[in-house]
Amino acid sequence: MPRKLLRRYLPDQAQLQENRVLRRFAHWFEHPNYWHLNRRSVAGGLAAGMLGGLIPGPLQIITASLLAWWWRVNLPVAVLGTFYTNPLTIGPLYWLAFTLGSWVTGQDGVATMAQMPSLWQLGLWDWLLALPDWLAALGAPLLVGLPLLGILLALGAFVLVQLGWRLSVYRSVAKRNQRVQANTEGGYKKAN
């Protein structure tokens, strides 16, 4: 079952209380839904992480946490859901958002898309400083495409988790029914 797997790897509320930096915010996240592992809470948490993951910089985790707080969904899943964006995936995701924004706004911006600064040529600090200039050069298509892509990814993640969770429960019930049926038939044959 997905719940057992997630419980093994996700932090709980006690670990939040033990962290000296996060302890002061712990009272905001006392509602049981922030830690509960059910289909709705996990799907909503991943959707919050998908939305927060496309926000530039260190605001990803903060945004995902605030969305989890607002929607009352699983907080650790929301935070972990932001990690689909990283220095290797951010370029293709922003290109996809720019292309989507160009299509929605009717601008043919794919040919005029500014080139993303190279992390390998600039180094981490200079690359982080160059990102805002690059984003400003992308303009309206990116401004429209990022939220739209975030919403599409969040909806897709929500639906996939809902379906995957249901499929997992269905398979568990089917296996249990097969075991019960095998034990019942085996006991019936032995009695005869």
Short mmCIF file of C-alpha atoms in Angstrom, two decimals:
data_model
loop_
_atom_site.label_atom_id
_atom_site.label_comp_id
_atom_site.label_asym_id
_atom_site.label_seq_id
_atom_site.Cartn_x
_atom_site.Cartn_y
_atom_site.Cartn_z
CA MET A 1 0.00 0.00 0.00
CA PRO A 2 1.33 3.50 -0.75
CA ARG A 3 0.74 4.60 2.84
CA LYS A 4 3.25 2.12 4.25
CA LEU A 5 5.90 3.15 1.74
CA LEU A 6 5.39 6.87 2.35
CA ARG A 7 5.36 6.47 6.14
CA ARG A 8 8.78 4.84 5.95
CA TYR A 9 10.43 7.81 4.19
CA LEU A 10 8.51 10.96 5.12
CA PRO A 11 9.21 12.99 8.27
CA ASP A 12 6.51 13.35 10.90
CA GLN A 13 5.34 16.18 13.13
CA ALA A 14 7.71 15.15 15.94
CA GLN A 15 10.69 15.69 13.65
CA LEU A 16 9.42 19.19 12.86
CA GLN A 17 9.33 19.93 16.59
CA GLU A 18 12.91 18.68 16.99
CA ASN A 19 14.31 21.00 14.28
CA ARG A 20 15.40 24.19 16.02
CA VAL A 21 14.89 26.38 12.92
CA LEU A 22 11.44 25.05 12.00
CA ARG A 23 10.19 24.68 15.60
CA ARG A 24 8.86 28.24 15.72
CA PHE A 25 6.56 27.53 12.76
CA ALA A 26 5.38 24.15 14.08
CA HIS A 27 2.21 25.54 15.67
CA TRP A 28 0.97 26.54 12.21
CA PHE A 29 1.19 22.95 11.06
CA GLU A 30 -0.58 21.12 13.88
CA HIS A 31 -3.65 20.13 11.87
CA PRO A 32 -3.68 16.34 11.37
CA ASN A 33 -4.19 16.64 7.59
CA TYR A 34 -0.68 18.07 7.23
CA TRP A 35 0.72 14.72 8.35
CA HIS A 36 -2.04 12.29 7.39
CA LEU A 37 -1.28 9.86 4.60
CA ASN A 38 -4.42 9.31 2.60
CA ARG A 39 -5.19 9.59 -1.09
CA ARG A 40 -6.55 13.13 -0.96
CA SER A 41 -3.83 14.54 1.29
CA VAL A 42 -0.94 13.02 -0.66
CA ALA A 43 -2.41 14.00 -4.05
CA GLY A 44 -3.02 17.55 -2.84
CA GLY A 45 0.46 17.75 -1.33
CA LEU A 46 2.07 16.71 -4.58
CA ALA A 47 -0.08 19.23 -6.47
CA ALA A 48 1.11 21.96 -4.07
CA GLY A 49 4.71 20.87 -4.67
CA MET A 50 4.24 20.98 -8.43
CA LEU A 51 2.87 24.51 -8.26
CA GLY A 52 5.57 25.68 -5.90
CA GLY A 53 8.35 23.98 -7.83
CA LEU A 54 8.19 26.36 -10.79
CA ILE A 55 8.73 29.47 -8.68
CA PRO A 56 12.33 30.66 -9.04
CA GLY A 57 14.81 30.47 -6.21
CA PRO A 58 14.38 29.51 -2.59
CA LEU A 59 10.68 30.43 -2.57
CA GLN A 60 9.72 26.99 -3.89
CA ILE A 61 9.57 25.24 -0.52
CA ILE A 62 7.96 28.24 1.17
CA THR A 63 5.26 28.44 -1.50
CA ALA A 64 4.60 24.70 -1.40
CA SER A 65 4.38 24.84 2.41
CA LEU A 66 1.94 27.74 2.31
CA LEU A 67 -0.20 25.98 -0.30
CA ALA A 68 -0.20 22.82 1.84
CA TRP A 69 -1.20 24.92 4.85
CA TRP A 70 -3.98 26.64 2.92
CA TRP A 71 -5.34 23.46 1.31
CA ARG A 72 -4.71 21.36 4.46
CA VAL A 73 -2.83 18.63 2.60
CA ASN A 74 0.30 16.64 3.41
CA LEU A 75 3.17 19.02 4.15
CA PRO A 76 6.19 16.70 3.65
CA VAL A 77 4.84 15.54 0.28
CA ALA A 78 4.36 19.16 -0.78
CA VAL A 79 7.93 20.04 0.15
CA LEU A 80 9.39 16.96 -1.55
CA GLY A 81 7.22 17.63 -4.60
CA THR A 82 9.21 20.79 -5.35
CA PHE A 83 12.39 18.83 -6.02
CA TYR A 84 11.39 17.96 -9.58
CA THR A 85 13.00 21.27 -10.48
CA ASN A 86 16.76 21.45 -10.21
CA PRO A 87 19.61 22.96 -12.28
CA LEU A 88 19.25 20.13 -14.83
CA THR A 89 15.47 20.33 -15.29
CA ILE A 90 14.79 24.04 -14.87
CA GLY A 91 15.94 24.92 -18.41
CA PRO A 92 13.64 22.44 -20.20
CA LEU A 93 10.74 23.30 -17.88
CA TYR A 94 11.12 27.03 -18.51
CA TRP A 95 11.44 26.39 -22.25
CA LEU A 96 8.21 24.39 -22.09
CA ALA A 97 6.52 27.18 -20.09
CA PHE A 98 7.79 29.78 -22.58
CA THR A 99 6.52 27.73 -25.54
CA LEU A 100 3.16 27.22 -23.84
CA GLY A 101 2.95 30.93 -23.01
CA SER A 102 3.87 31.86 -26.59
CA TRP A 103 1.12 29.61 -27.91
CA VAL A 104 -1.50 30.98 -25.47
CA THR A 105 -0.59 34.64 -26.02
CA GLY A 106 -0.30 34.21 -29.77
CA GLN A 107 3.31 35.42 -29.85
CA ASP A 108 5.80 33.49 -31.93
CA GLY A 109 8.45 33.67 -29.24
CA VAL A 110 10.16 30.32 -29.69
CA ALA A 111 12.59 31.75 -32.22
CA THR A 112 13.32 34.81 -30.04
CA MET A 113 13.77 33.02 -26.72
CA ALA A 114 16.78 34.35 -24.85
CA GLN A 115 19.46 31.79 -24.14
CA MET A 116 19.67 30.63 -20.54
CA PRO A 117 22.96 31.50 -18.80
CA SER A 118 25.32 28.56 -18.51
CA LEU A 119 25.87 27.29 -14.98
CA TRP A 120 29.12 25.62 -16.05
CA GLN A 121 30.59 28.78 -17.59
CA LEU A 122 29.51 31.27 -14.93
CA GLY A 123 29.69 29.32 -11.71
CA LEU A 124 26.83 29.02 -9.24
CA TRP A 125 26.83 32.54 -7.77
CA ASP A 126 27.11 34.39 -11.10
CA TRP A 127 24.53 32.04 -12.61
CA LEU A 128 22.05 32.88 -9.82
CA LEU A 129 22.70 36.59 -10.39
CA ALA A 130 22.17 36.21 -14.16
CA LEU A 131 18.85 34.34 -13.85
CA PRO A 132 16.65 37.43 -13.15
CA ASP A 133 17.99 39.20 -16.26
CA TRP A 134 17.31 36.09 -18.33
CA LEU A 135 13.76 35.83 -16.96
CA ALA A 136 13.09 39.53 -17.68
CA ALA A 137 14.21 39.02 -21.29
CA LEU A 138 11.61 36.27 -21.73
CA GLY A 139 8.68 38.61 -20.99
CA ALA A 140 4.97 37.90 -21.34
CA PRO A 141 5.12 34.35 -22.76
CA LEU A 142 6.99 33.15 -19.69
CA LEU A 143 4.80 35.19 -17.35
CA VAL A 144 1.71 33.45 -18.76
CA GLY A 145 3.34 30.07 -19.37
CA LEU A 146 4.80 29.45 -15.91
CA PRO A 147 1.54 29.59 -13.95
CA LEU A 148 -0.26 27.70 -16.70
CA LEU A 149 2.37 24.95 -16.74
CA GLY A 150 2.30 24.82 -12.94
CA ILE A 151 -1.47 24.38 -12.93
CA LEU A 152 -1.28 21.68 -15.61
CA LEU A 153 1.48 19.81 -13.74
CA ALA A 154 -0.43 20.12 -10.46
CA LEU A 155 -3.65 18.80 -12.00
CA GLY A 156 -1.77 15.98 -13.70
CA ALA A 157 0.01 15.00 -10.48
CA PHE A 158 -3.25 15.12 -8.52
CA VAL A 159 -5.06 12.88 -11.00
CA LEU A 160 -2.13 10.44 -11.32
CA VAL A 161 -1.79 10.04 -7.55
CA GLN A 162 -5.55 9.56 -7.18
CA LEU A 163 -5.60 6.88 -9.91
CA GLY A 164 -2.37 5.22 -8.77
CA TRP A 165 -3.54 5.08 -5.17
CA ARG A 166 -6.87 3.56 -6.18
CA LEU A 167 -5.11 1.02 -8.40
CA SER A 168 -2.77 0.08 -5.55
CA VAL A 169 -5.68 -0.42 -3.15
CA TYR A 170 -7.58 -2.41 -5.78
CA ARG A 171 -4.59 -4.71 -6.31
CA SER A 172 -4.13 -5.18 -2.55
CA VAL A 173 -7.78 -6.11 -2.12
CA ALA A 174 -7.64 -8.47 -5.11
CA LYS A 175 -4.54 -10.22 -3.72
CA ARG A 176 -6.15 -10.53 -0.30
CA ASN A 177 -9.32 -11.98 -1.85
CA GLN A 178 -7.21 -14.50 -3.80
CA ARG A 179 -5.42 -15.57 -0.61
CA VAL A 180 -8.71 -15.91 1.27
CA GLN A 181 -10.24 -17.86 -1.59
CA ALA A 182 -7.19 -20.14 -1.83
CA ASN A 183 -7.25 -20.77 1.92
CA THR A 184 -11.00 -21.40 1.88
CA GLU A 185 -10.82 -23.83 -1.06
CA GLY A 186 -7.81 -25.58 0.42
CA GLY A 187 -9.58 -26.01 3.77
CA TYR A 188 -12.75 -27.23 2.09
CA LYS A 189 -10.87 -29.87 0.05
CA LYS A 190 -9.02 -31.10 3.12
CA ALA A 191 -12.27 -31.47 5.05
CA ASN A 192 -13.77 -33.68 2.32
#
